[in-house]
XYZ file of C-alpha atoms in Angstrom:
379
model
C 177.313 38.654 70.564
C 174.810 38.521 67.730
C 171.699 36.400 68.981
C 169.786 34.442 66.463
C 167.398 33.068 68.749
C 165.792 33.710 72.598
C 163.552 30.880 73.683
C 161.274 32.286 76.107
C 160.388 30.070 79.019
C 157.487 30.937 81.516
C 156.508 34.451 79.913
C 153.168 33.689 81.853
C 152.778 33.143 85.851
C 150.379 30.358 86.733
C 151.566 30.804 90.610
C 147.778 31.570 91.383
C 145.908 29.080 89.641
C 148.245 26.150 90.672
C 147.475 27.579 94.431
C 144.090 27.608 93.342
C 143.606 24.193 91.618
C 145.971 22.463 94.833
C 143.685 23.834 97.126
C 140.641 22.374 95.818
C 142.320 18.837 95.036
C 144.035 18.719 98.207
C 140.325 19.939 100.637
C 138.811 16.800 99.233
C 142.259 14.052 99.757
C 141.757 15.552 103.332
C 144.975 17.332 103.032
C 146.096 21.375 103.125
C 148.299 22.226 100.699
C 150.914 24.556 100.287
C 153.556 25.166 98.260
C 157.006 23.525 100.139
C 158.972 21.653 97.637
C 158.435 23.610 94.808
C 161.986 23.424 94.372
C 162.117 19.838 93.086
C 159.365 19.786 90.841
C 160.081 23.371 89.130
C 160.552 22.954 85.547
C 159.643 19.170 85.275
C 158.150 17.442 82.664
C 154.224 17.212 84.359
C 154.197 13.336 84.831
C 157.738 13.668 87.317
C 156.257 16.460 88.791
C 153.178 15.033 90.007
C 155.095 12.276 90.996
C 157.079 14.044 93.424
C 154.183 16.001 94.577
C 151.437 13.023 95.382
C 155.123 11.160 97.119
C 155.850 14.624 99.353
C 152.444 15.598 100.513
C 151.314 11.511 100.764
C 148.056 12.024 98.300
C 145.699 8.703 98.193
C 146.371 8.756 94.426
C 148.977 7.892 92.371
C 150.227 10.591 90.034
C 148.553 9.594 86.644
C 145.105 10.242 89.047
C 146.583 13.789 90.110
C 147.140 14.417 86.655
C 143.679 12.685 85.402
C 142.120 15.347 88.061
C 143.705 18.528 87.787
C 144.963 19.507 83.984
C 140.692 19.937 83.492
C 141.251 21.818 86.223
C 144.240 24.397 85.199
C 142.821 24.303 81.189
C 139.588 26.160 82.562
C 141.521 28.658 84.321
C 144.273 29.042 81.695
C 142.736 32.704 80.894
C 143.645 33.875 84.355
C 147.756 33.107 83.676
C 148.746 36.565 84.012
C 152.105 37.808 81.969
C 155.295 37.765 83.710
C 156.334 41.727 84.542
C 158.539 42.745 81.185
C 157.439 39.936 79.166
C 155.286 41.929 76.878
C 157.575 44.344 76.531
C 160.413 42.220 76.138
C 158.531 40.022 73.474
C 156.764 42.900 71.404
C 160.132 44.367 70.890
C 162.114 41.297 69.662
C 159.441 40.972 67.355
C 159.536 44.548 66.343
C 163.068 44.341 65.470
C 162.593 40.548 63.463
C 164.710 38.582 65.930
C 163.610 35.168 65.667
C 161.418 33.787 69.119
C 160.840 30.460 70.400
C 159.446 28.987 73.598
C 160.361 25.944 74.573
C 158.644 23.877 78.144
C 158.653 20.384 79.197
C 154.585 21.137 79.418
C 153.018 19.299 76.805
C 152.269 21.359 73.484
C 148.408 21.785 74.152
C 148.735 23.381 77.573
C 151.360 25.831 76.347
C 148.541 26.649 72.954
C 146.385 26.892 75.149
C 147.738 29.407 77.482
C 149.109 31.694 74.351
C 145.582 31.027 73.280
C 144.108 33.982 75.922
C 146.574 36.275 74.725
C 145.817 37.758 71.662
C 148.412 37.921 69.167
C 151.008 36.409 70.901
C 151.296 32.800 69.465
C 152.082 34.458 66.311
C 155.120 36.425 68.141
C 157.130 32.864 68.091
C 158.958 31.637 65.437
C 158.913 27.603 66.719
C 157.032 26.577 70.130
C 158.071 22.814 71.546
C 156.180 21.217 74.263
C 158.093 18.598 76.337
C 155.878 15.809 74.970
C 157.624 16.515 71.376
C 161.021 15.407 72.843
C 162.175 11.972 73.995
C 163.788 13.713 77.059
C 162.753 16.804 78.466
C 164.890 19.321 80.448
C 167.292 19.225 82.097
C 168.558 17.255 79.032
C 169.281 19.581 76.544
C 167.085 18.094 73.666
C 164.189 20.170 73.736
C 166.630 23.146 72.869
C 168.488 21.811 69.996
C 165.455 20.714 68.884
C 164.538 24.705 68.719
C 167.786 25.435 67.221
C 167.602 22.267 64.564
C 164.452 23.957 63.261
C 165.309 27.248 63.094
C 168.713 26.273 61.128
C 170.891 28.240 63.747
C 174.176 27.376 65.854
C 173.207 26.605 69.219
C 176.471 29.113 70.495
C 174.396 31.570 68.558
C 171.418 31.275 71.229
C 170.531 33.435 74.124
C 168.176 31.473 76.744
C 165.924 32.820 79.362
C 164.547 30.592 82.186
C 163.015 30.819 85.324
C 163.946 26.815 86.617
C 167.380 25.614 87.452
C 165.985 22.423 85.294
C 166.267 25.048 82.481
C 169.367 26.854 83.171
C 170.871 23.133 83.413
C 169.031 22.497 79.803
C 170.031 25.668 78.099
C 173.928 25.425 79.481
C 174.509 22.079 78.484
C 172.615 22.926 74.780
C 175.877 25.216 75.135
C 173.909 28.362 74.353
C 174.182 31.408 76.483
C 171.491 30.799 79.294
C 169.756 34.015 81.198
C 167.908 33.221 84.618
C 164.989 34.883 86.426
C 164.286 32.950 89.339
C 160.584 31.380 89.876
C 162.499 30.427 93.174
C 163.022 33.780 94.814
C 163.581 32.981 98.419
C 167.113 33.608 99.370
C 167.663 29.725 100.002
C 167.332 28.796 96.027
C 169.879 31.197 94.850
C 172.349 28.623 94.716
C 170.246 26.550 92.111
C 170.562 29.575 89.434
C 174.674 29.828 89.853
C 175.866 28.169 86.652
C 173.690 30.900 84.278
C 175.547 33.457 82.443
C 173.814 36.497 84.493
C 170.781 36.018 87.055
C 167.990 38.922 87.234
C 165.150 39.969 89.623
C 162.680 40.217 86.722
C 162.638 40.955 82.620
C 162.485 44.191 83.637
C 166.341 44.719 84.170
C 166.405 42.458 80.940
C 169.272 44.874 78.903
C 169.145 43.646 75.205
C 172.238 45.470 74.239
C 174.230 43.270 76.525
C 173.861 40.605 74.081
C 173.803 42.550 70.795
C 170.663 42.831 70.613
C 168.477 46.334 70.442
C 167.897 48.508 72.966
C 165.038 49.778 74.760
C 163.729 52.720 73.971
C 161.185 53.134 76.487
C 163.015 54.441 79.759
C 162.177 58.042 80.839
C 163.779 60.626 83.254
C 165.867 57.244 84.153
C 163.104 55.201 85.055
C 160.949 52.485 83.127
C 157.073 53.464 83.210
C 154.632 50.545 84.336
C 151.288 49.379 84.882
C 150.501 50.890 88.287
C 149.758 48.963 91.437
C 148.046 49.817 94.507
C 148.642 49.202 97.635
C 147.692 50.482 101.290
C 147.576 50.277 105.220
C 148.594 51.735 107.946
C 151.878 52.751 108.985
C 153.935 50.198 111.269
C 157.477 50.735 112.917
C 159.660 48.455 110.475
C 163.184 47.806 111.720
C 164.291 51.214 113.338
C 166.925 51.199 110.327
C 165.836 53.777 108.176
C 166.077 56.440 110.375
C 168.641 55.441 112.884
C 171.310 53.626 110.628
C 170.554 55.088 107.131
C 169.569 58.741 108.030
C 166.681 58.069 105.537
C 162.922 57.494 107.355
C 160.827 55.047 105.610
C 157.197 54.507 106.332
C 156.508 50.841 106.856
C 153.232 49.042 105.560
C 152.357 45.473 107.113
C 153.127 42.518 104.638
C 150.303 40.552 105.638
C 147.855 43.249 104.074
C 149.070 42.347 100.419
C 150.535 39.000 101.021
C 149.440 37.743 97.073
C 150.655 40.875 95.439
C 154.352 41.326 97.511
C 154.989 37.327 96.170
C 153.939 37.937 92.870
C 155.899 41.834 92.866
C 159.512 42.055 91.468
C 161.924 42.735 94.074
C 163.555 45.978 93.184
C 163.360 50.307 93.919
C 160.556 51.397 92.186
C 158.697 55.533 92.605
C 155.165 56.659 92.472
C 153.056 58.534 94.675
C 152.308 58.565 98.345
C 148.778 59.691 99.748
C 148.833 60.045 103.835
C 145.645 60.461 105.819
C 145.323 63.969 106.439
C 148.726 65.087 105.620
C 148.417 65.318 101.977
C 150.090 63.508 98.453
C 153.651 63.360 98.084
C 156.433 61.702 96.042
C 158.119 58.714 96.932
C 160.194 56.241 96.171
C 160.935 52.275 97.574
C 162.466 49.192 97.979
C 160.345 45.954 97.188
C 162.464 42.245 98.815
C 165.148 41.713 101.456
C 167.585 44.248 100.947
C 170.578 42.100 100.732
C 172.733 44.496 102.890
C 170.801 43.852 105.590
C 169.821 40.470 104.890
C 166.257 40.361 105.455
C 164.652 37.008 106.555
C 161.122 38.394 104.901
C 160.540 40.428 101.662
C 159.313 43.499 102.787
C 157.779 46.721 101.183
C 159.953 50.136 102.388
C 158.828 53.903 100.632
C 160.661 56.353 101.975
C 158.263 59.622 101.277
C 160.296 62.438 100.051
C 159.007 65.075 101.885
C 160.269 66.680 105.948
C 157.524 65.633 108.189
C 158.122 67.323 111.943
C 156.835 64.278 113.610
C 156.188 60.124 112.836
C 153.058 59.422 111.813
C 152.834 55.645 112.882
C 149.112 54.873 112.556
C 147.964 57.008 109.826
C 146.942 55.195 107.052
C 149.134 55.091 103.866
C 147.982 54.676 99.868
C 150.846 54.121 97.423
C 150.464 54.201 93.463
C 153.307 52.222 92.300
C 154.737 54.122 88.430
C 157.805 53.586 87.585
C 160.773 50.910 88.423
C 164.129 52.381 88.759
C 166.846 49.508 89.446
C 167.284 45.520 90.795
C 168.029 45.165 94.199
C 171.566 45.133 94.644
C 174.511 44.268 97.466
C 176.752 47.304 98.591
C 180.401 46.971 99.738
C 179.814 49.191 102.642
C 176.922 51.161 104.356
C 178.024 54.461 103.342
C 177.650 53.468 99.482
C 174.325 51.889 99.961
C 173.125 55.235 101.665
C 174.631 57.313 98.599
C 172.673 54.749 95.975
C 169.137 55.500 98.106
C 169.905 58.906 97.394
C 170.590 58.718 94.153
C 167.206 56.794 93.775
C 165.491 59.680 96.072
C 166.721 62.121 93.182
C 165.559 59.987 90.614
C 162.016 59.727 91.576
C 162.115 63.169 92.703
C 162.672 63.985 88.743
C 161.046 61.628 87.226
C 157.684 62.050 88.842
C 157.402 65.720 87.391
C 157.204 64.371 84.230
C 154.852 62.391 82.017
C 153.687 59.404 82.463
C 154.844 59.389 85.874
C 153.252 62.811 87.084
C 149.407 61.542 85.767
C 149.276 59.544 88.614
C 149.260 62.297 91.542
C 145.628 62.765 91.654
C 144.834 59.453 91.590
C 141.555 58.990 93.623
C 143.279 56.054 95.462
C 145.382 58.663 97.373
C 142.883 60.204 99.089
C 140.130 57.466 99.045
C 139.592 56.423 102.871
C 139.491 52.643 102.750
C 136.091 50.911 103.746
C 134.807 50.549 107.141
C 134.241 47.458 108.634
C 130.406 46.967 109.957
C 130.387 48.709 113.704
C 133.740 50.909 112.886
C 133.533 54.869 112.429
Protein backbone atom coordinates (compact mmCIF):
# COMPACT_ATOMS: atom_id res chain seq x y z
CA UNK A 1 0.00 0.00 0.00
CA UNK A 2 1.53 3.28 -1.10
CA UNK A 3 0.57 6.02 1.60
CA UNK A 4 0.17 9.54 0.46
CA UNK A 5 -0.66 10.91 3.66
CA UNK A 6 -0.38 10.03 7.78
CA UNK A 7 -2.28 12.51 9.89
CA UNK A 8 -0.72 12.46 13.14
CA UNK A 9 -3.04 12.78 16.09
CA UNK A 10 -1.73 13.42 19.74
CA UNK A 11 2.16 13.30 18.88
CA UNK A 12 2.33 15.27 22.28
CA UNK A 13 1.04 13.95 25.89
CA UNK A 14 -0.71 16.62 27.91
CA UNK A 15 -1.70 13.71 30.59
CA UNK A 16 0.28 15.87 33.23
CA UNK A 17 -0.79 19.23 32.73
CA UNK A 18 -4.55 18.32 32.39
CA UNK A 19 -3.88 16.50 35.99
CA UNK A 20 -2.27 19.56 36.84
CA UNK A 21 -4.71 22.29 35.63
CA UNK A 22 -7.93 19.79 37.13
CA UNK A 23 -6.37 19.82 40.28
CA UNK A 24 -6.17 23.40 40.77
CA UNK A 25 -9.78 24.11 39.23
CA UNK A 26 -11.31 21.39 41.03
CA UNK A 27 -9.35 22.50 45.04
CA UNK A 28 -11.22 25.74 44.65
CA UNK A 29 -15.14 24.14 43.29
CA UNK A 30 -14.46 22.17 46.60
CA UNK A 31 -14.06 19.06 44.65
CA UNK A 32 -10.92 16.32 44.13
CA UNK A 33 -10.45 15.40 40.91
CA UNK A 34 -9.30 12.54 39.18
CA UNK A 35 -9.31 11.21 36.07
CA UNK A 36 -12.56 8.47 35.86
CA UNK A 37 -14.40 9.01 32.71
CA UNK A 38 -11.78 9.84 30.58
CA UNK A 39 -13.22 7.44 28.34
CA UNK A 40 -16.16 9.59 27.19
CA UNK A 41 -14.60 12.74 26.72
CA UNK A 42 -11.28 11.36 24.88
CA UNK A 43 -10.98 12.87 21.58
CA UNK A 44 -13.93 15.41 21.83
CA UNK A 45 -14.26 18.55 20.40
CA UNK A 46 -13.33 20.84 23.90
CA UNK A 47 -16.88 22.41 24.32
CA UNK A 48 -18.56 18.42 24.58
CA UNK A 49 -15.85 17.57 26.61
CA UNK A 50 -16.21 19.99 29.26
CA UNK A 51 -19.64 19.34 29.11
CA UNK A 52 -19.42 15.89 30.13
CA UNK A 53 -16.83 16.65 32.63
CA UNK A 54 -18.59 19.71 34.76
CA UNK A 55 -22.10 16.97 34.31
CA UNK A 56 -19.84 13.79 35.82
CA UNK A 57 -17.92 15.38 38.59
CA UNK A 58 -21.17 17.98 39.41
CA UNK A 59 -18.86 21.37 39.02
CA UNK A 60 -20.86 24.72 40.17
CA UNK A 61 -20.18 25.94 36.61
CA UNK A 62 -21.48 25.33 33.49
CA UNK A 63 -19.01 24.24 30.84
CA UNK A 64 -18.44 27.54 28.84
CA UNK A 65 -17.09 28.74 32.69
CA UNK A 66 -14.76 25.50 32.81
CA UNK A 67 -13.60 26.40 29.57
CA UNK A 68 -13.49 30.40 30.33
CA UNK A 69 -11.15 29.12 33.40
CA UNK A 70 -8.87 26.59 32.33
CA UNK A 71 -7.59 26.97 28.43
CA UNK A 72 -5.42 30.24 30.25
CA UNK A 73 -4.61 27.68 32.28
CA UNK A 74 -3.24 24.71 29.83
CA UNK A 75 -1.82 27.70 27.16
CA UNK A 76 0.77 28.66 30.02
CA UNK A 77 1.82 25.23 30.50
CA UNK A 78 1.71 24.20 26.82
CA UNK A 79 5.75 24.06 26.94
CA UNK A 80 5.62 21.22 29.40
CA UNK A 81 3.49 18.78 26.67
CA UNK A 82 6.10 16.29 26.43
CA UNK A 83 6.38 14.14 22.93
CA UNK A 84 4.68 10.93 22.74
CA UNK A 85 7.60 7.94 22.89
CA UNK A 86 8.44 7.37 18.88
CA UNK A 87 6.85 10.44 17.74
CA UNK A 88 10.01 12.22 16.92
CA UNK A 89 11.35 9.55 15.41
CA UNK A 90 8.44 8.55 13.60
CA UNK A 91 7.86 12.23 12.32
CA UNK A 92 11.60 13.22 11.48
CA UNK A 93 11.71 10.24 9.27
CA UNK A 94 8.50 10.71 7.19
CA UNK A 95 9.81 13.96 6.63
CA UNK A 96 13.19 12.73 5.71
CA UNK A 97 11.83 10.56 3.12
CA UNK A 98 9.12 13.59 1.66
CA UNK A 99 5.96 11.73 2.66
CA UNK A 100 3.42 14.25 3.02
CA UNK A 101 2.22 14.93 7.11
CA UNK A 102 -0.81 16.29 8.51
CA UNK A 103 -2.34 16.53 11.97
CA UNK A 104 -5.64 16.77 12.33
CA UNK A 105 -7.65 17.35 16.27
CA UNK A 106 -11.01 18.44 17.17
CA UNK A 107 -8.81 21.08 19.49
CA UNK A 108 -9.21 24.32 18.09
CA UNK A 109 -6.29 25.50 15.65
CA UNK A 110 -4.57 27.91 18.25
CA UNK A 111 -4.09 25.34 20.98
CA UNK A 112 -2.64 22.80 18.56
CA UNK A 113 -0.01 26.15 17.14
CA UNK A 114 0.53 26.64 20.14
CA UNK A 115 1.68 23.38 21.42
CA UNK A 116 3.93 22.76 18.03
CA UNK A 117 4.96 26.23 18.96
CA UNK A 118 7.54 24.76 21.98
CA UNK A 119 8.90 22.41 19.66
CA UNK A 120 11.24 23.73 17.45
CA UNK A 121 10.97 22.86 13.96
CA UNK A 122 8.20 20.78 14.08
CA UNK A 123 5.22 22.88 12.72
CA UNK A 124 7.14 23.00 9.61
CA UNK A 125 7.26 18.95 9.58
CA UNK A 126 3.32 19.08 8.49
CA UNK A 127 2.15 19.49 5.27
CA UNK A 128 -1.72 20.77 6.40
CA UNK A 129 -2.71 21.07 10.29
CA UNK A 130 -6.80 21.35 10.96
CA UNK A 131 -8.13 22.24 14.27
CA UNK A 132 -11.70 21.02 15.04
CA UNK A 133 -12.99 24.61 15.04
CA UNK A 134 -12.19 24.65 11.06
CA UNK A 135 -14.85 21.90 10.53
CA UNK A 136 -18.63 22.06 10.92
CA UNK A 137 -18.44 18.61 12.68
CA UNK A 138 -15.62 17.32 14.41
CA UNK A 139 -14.69 13.63 14.97
CA UNK A 140 -16.11 11.08 15.12
CA UNK A 141 -17.63 12.46 11.85
CA UNK A 142 -15.25 12.01 9.35
CA UNK A 143 -15.03 15.69 8.05
CA UNK A 144 -12.07 16.90 9.62
CA UNK A 145 -10.17 14.10 7.60
CA UNK A 146 -11.40 14.65 4.18
CA UNK A 147 -10.92 17.96 4.83
CA UNK A 148 -6.98 16.91 5.16
CA UNK A 149 -7.24 14.82 2.18
CA UNK A 150 -9.35 17.65 0.02
CA UNK A 151 -6.31 19.87 0.56
CA UNK A 152 -3.68 17.79 -0.04
CA UNK A 153 -5.40 16.58 -3.50
CA UNK A 154 -5.13 12.81 -2.42
CA UNK A 155 -7.68 9.73 -2.34
CA UNK A 156 -8.79 9.25 1.03
CA UNK A 157 -8.14 5.03 0.40
CA UNK A 158 -4.68 6.38 -0.16
CA UNK A 159 -4.42 7.53 3.67
CA UNK A 160 -2.84 5.86 6.60
CA UNK A 161 -4.29 7.31 10.07
CA UNK A 162 -2.83 7.18 13.48
CA UNK A 163 -4.95 7.92 16.61
CA UNK A 164 -4.90 7.51 20.08
CA UNK A 165 -9.13 8.03 20.70
CA UNK A 166 -11.74 5.59 19.62
CA UNK A 167 -13.52 9.12 18.52
CA UNK A 168 -10.62 9.02 15.97
CA UNK A 169 -10.39 5.52 14.93
CA UNK A 170 -14.34 5.97 14.35
CA UNK A 171 -13.33 9.34 12.25
CA UNK A 172 -10.50 7.93 10.26
CA UNK A 173 -12.56 4.45 9.40
CA UNK A 174 -15.53 6.00 8.25
CA UNK A 175 -13.16 8.78 6.09
CA UNK A 176 -12.48 5.10 4.68
CA UNK A 177 -8.73 5.51 5.03
CA UNK A 178 -6.63 2.92 6.70
CA UNK A 179 -6.79 3.92 10.50
CA UNK A 180 -3.70 2.87 13.03
CA UNK A 181 -4.50 3.04 16.91
CA UNK A 182 -2.32 3.64 19.98
CA UNK A 183 -4.45 3.70 22.83
CA UNK A 184 -4.53 6.97 25.23
CA UNK A 185 -6.91 4.41 27.04
CA UNK A 186 -4.53 1.72 28.15
CA UNK A 187 -6.31 -0.02 30.93
CA UNK A 188 -7.36 -3.43 29.89
CA UNK A 189 -11.18 -2.36 30.15
CA UNK A 190 -10.93 0.17 26.94
CA UNK A 191 -9.51 -2.31 24.59
CA UNK A 192 -12.73 -2.94 23.19
CA UNK A 193 -13.13 0.82 22.08
CA UNK A 194 -9.93 0.45 19.63
CA UNK A 195 -11.41 -2.98 17.83
CA UNK A 196 -12.59 -1.62 14.48
CA UNK A 197 -8.75 -0.12 13.59
CA UNK A 198 -6.76 -1.84 11.05
CA UNK A 199 -3.87 -2.87 13.70
CA UNK A 200 -3.72 -1.55 17.47
CA UNK A 201 -0.09 -0.85 19.08
CA UNK A 202 1.38 -0.30 22.60
CA UNK A 203 3.26 2.81 21.43
CA UNK A 204 4.91 4.42 17.95
CA UNK A 205 7.60 2.58 18.89
CA UNK A 206 6.44 -0.83 17.32
CA UNK A 207 5.17 1.67 14.55
CA UNK A 208 6.69 -0.66 11.30
CA UNK A 209 6.52 1.73 8.22
CA UNK A 210 7.17 -0.99 5.77
CA UNK A 211 3.89 -2.56 6.68
CA UNK A 212 2.25 0.08 4.80
CA UNK A 213 4.78 0.77 2.03
CA UNK A 214 6.30 3.10 3.52
CA UNK A 215 10.31 3.23 4.51
CA UNK A 216 11.87 1.50 6.96
CA UNK A 217 13.69 2.24 9.98
CA UNK A 218 17.00 2.25 9.99
CA UNK A 219 17.77 2.81 13.46
CA UNK A 220 17.43 -0.70 15.29
CA UNK A 221 20.71 -2.21 16.64
CA UNK A 222 21.80 -5.74 17.85
CA UNK A 223 17.77 -6.19 17.53
CA UNK A 224 16.81 -3.58 19.75
CA UNK A 225 15.70 0.19 19.24
CA UNK A 226 18.06 2.64 21.34
CA UNK A 227 16.15 5.29 23.59
CA UNK A 228 16.29 8.10 25.81
CA UNK A 229 17.13 6.41 29.12
CA UNK A 230 14.96 6.39 32.20
CA UNK A 231 15.66 5.86 35.71
CA UNK A 232 14.13 4.23 38.06
CA UNK A 233 14.77 2.65 41.67
CA UNK A 234 13.70 1.00 45.07
CA UNK A 235 13.95 -1.71 46.86
CA UNK A 236 13.32 -5.15 46.02
CA UNK A 237 9.71 -6.60 46.89
CA UNK A 238 8.41 -10.30 46.44
CA UNK A 239 6.11 -9.77 43.22
CA UNK A 240 3.86 -12.72 42.43
CA UNK A 241 6.07 -15.87 43.22
CA UNK A 242 5.75 -16.45 39.28
CA UNK A 243 8.98 -15.80 38.01
CA UNK A 244 10.73 -18.23 39.75
CA UNK A 245 8.24 -20.88 40.55
CA UNK A 246 6.12 -21.02 37.23
CA UNK A 247 8.55 -19.48 34.65
CA UNK A 248 11.97 -20.83 35.92
CA UNK A 249 13.09 -17.17 35.31
CA UNK A 250 13.62 -14.91 38.83
CA UNK A 251 12.67 -11.39 38.45
CA UNK A 252 13.44 -8.73 40.97
CA UNK A 253 10.32 -6.78 41.78
CA UNK A 254 10.31 -2.87 42.40
CA UNK A 255 7.11 -1.31 44.19
CA UNK A 256 4.77 0.62 41.69
CA UNK A 257 3.89 3.19 44.02
CA UNK A 258 7.61 4.54 43.97
CA UNK A 259 7.21 5.74 40.22
CA UNK A 260 3.52 5.88 39.97
CA UNK A 261 3.77 9.13 37.19
CA UNK A 262 6.47 7.54 35.15
CA UNK A 263 4.93 3.57 34.98
CA UNK A 264 1.44 5.54 33.51
CA UNK A 265 3.18 7.60 31.25
CA UNK A 266 5.88 4.33 30.21
CA UNK A 267 5.00 2.15 27.12
CA UNK A 268 4.04 -1.20 28.08
CA UNK A 269 6.50 -3.50 26.46
CA UNK A 270 10.25 -5.68 27.18
CA UNK A 271 12.73 -3.25 27.17
CA UNK A 272 17.03 -3.93 28.49
CA UNK A 273 19.45 -1.71 30.23
CA UNK A 274 21.41 -2.00 33.20
CA UNK A 275 20.86 -3.16 36.72
CA UNK A 276 22.91 -1.66 39.76
CA UNK A 277 22.22 -3.77 43.21
CA UNK A 278 23.37 -2.48 46.57
CA UNK A 279 26.47 -4.13 47.26
CA UNK A 280 26.33 -6.83 44.78
CA UNK A 281 27.52 -5.00 41.84
CA UNK A 282 26.10 -3.79 37.96
CA UNK A 283 24.66 -6.25 35.78
CA UNK A 284 22.59 -6.64 32.59
CA UNK A 285 19.06 -6.97 32.47
CA UNK A 286 16.23 -7.05 30.74
CA UNK A 287 12.08 -6.45 31.56
CA UNK A 288 8.64 -6.39 31.10
CA UNK A 289 6.78 -2.93 31.55
CA UNK A 290 2.27 -3.60 31.83
CA UNK A 291 0.12 -6.62 32.68
CA UNK A 292 1.54 -9.39 30.96
CA UNK A 293 -1.49 -10.57 29.21
CA UNK A 294 -0.71 -14.30 29.92
CA UNK A 295 -1.17 -13.81 33.23
CA UNK A 296 -3.63 -11.19 33.15
CA UNK A 297 -2.47 -8.71 35.50
CA UNK A 298 -5.09 -6.48 37.29
CA UNK A 299 -2.08 -3.67 37.73
CA UNK A 300 0.73 -2.64 35.27
CA UNK A 301 3.67 -3.65 36.87
CA UNK A 302 7.51 -3.21 36.30
CA UNK A 303 9.41 -6.98 36.17
CA UNK A 304 13.62 -7.03 35.26
CA UNK A 305 14.77 -10.17 35.44
CA UNK A 306 18.77 -9.52 36.09
CA UNK A 307 20.78 -11.77 33.98
CA UNK A 308 23.19 -12.86 36.21
CA UNK A 309 23.16 -16.45 39.00
CA UNK A 310 22.76 -14.94 42.35
CA UNK A 311 23.14 -17.92 45.23
CA UNK A 312 20.54 -16.33 47.33
CA UNK A 313 17.28 -13.58 47.02
CA UNK A 314 18.12 -10.41 47.79
CA UNK A 315 14.60 -9.01 48.83
CA UNK A 316 15.44 -5.69 50.51
CA UNK A 317 18.44 -4.52 48.78
CA UNK A 318 17.88 -1.63 46.96
CA UNK A 319 17.69 -1.75 43.09
CA UNK A 320 18.73 1.18 40.29
CA UNK A 321 17.70 0.41 36.71
CA UNK A 322 18.86 2.51 33.54
CA UNK A 323 16.27 1.81 31.06
CA UNK A 324 18.32 1.66 27.01
CA UNK A 325 16.85 -0.02 24.69
CA UNK A 326 13.11 -1.43 23.85
CA UNK A 327 13.02 -4.80 22.37
CA UNK A 328 9.25 -5.86 21.54
CA UNK A 329 5.21 -5.00 22.47
CA UNK A 330 3.79 -6.99 24.98
CA UNK A 331 2.27 -9.86 23.50
CA UNK A 332 -0.32 -13.01 24.36
CA UNK A 333 1.24 -16.62 24.14
CA UNK A 334 -0.76 -19.77 23.21
CA UNK A 335 0.76 -21.69 25.98
CA UNK A 336 3.23 -21.21 28.95
CA UNK A 337 5.98 -23.08 27.50
CA UNK A 338 6.16 -20.54 24.41
CA UNK A 339 5.94 -17.52 26.57
CA UNK A 340 8.98 -18.94 28.64
CA UNK A 341 10.97 -19.60 25.24
CA UNK A 342 10.08 -15.72 24.04
CA UNK A 343 11.62 -14.38 27.70
CA UNK A 344 14.52 -16.19 26.68
CA UNK A 345 14.85 -15.11 23.57
CA UNK A 346 14.55 -11.49 25.02
CA UNK A 347 17.24 -12.59 27.87
CA UNK A 348 19.62 -13.28 24.76
CA UNK A 349 18.79 -10.23 23.19
CA UNK A 350 19.71 -7.88 25.86
CA UNK A 351 22.47 -10.05 26.76
CA UNK A 352 23.92 -9.00 23.10
CA UNK A 353 22.82 -5.98 22.66
CA UNK A 354 24.12 -4.39 25.80
CA UNK A 355 27.84 -5.17 24.71
CA UNK A 356 27.47 -2.93 22.12
CA UNK A 357 27.15 0.79 21.47
CA UNK A 358 24.85 2.83 22.47
CA UNK A 359 23.57 0.37 24.77
CA UNK A 360 26.95 -0.56 26.63
CA UNK A 361 27.63 3.55 27.52
CA UNK A 362 25.23 3.23 30.02
CA UNK A 363 26.99 0.62 32.52
CA UNK A 364 28.80 3.10 34.51
CA UNK A 365 26.18 5.24 34.88
CA UNK A 366 26.56 6.99 38.33
CA UNK A 367 22.84 6.17 39.00
CA UNK A 368 23.88 2.49 39.52
CA UNK A 369 25.82 2.87 42.29
CA UNK A 370 24.47 6.23 43.70
CA UNK A 371 22.84 5.33 47.24
CA UNK A 372 19.55 7.19 47.20
CA UNK A 373 19.10 10.09 49.84
CA UNK A 374 18.47 9.64 53.40
CA UNK A 375 15.59 10.79 54.98
CA UNK A 376 16.34 13.29 58.12
CA UNK A 377 17.00 10.76 61.31
CA UNK A 378 17.84 7.60 58.85
CA UNK A 379 21.55 6.16 58.56
Amino acid sequence: MQVDLLPVNHVLTVERLIDDVNSILFAKFGKQWDSRGLANRLGKQPLDAARILVKDFELPCSAEEYLELSTPMFRERWSMARRLPGASRLVKHLHAHMIPISLASNSPKANILGKLSHQPGWKDFFKVIIGGDEVKQGKPDPEIYTTVANQLGVEPDRCLVIEDSPTGVMAGKAAGMKVVAVPSLRKKDFRDQYKIADLVLSSLLDFKPETWGLPCFQDWVCNALPIEPWYVGGPVIKGFGRGSKVLGIPTANLPTAAFTKVLSECVCGIYLGWAGLSNRGVFKMVMSVGWNPYFDNDEKTVEPWLLHEFPEDFYGDELRLVVVGYIRQEANFPSLQALIERIREDGRIAECALDVAPYSDYQRDSFLTTPLLKKDGEV
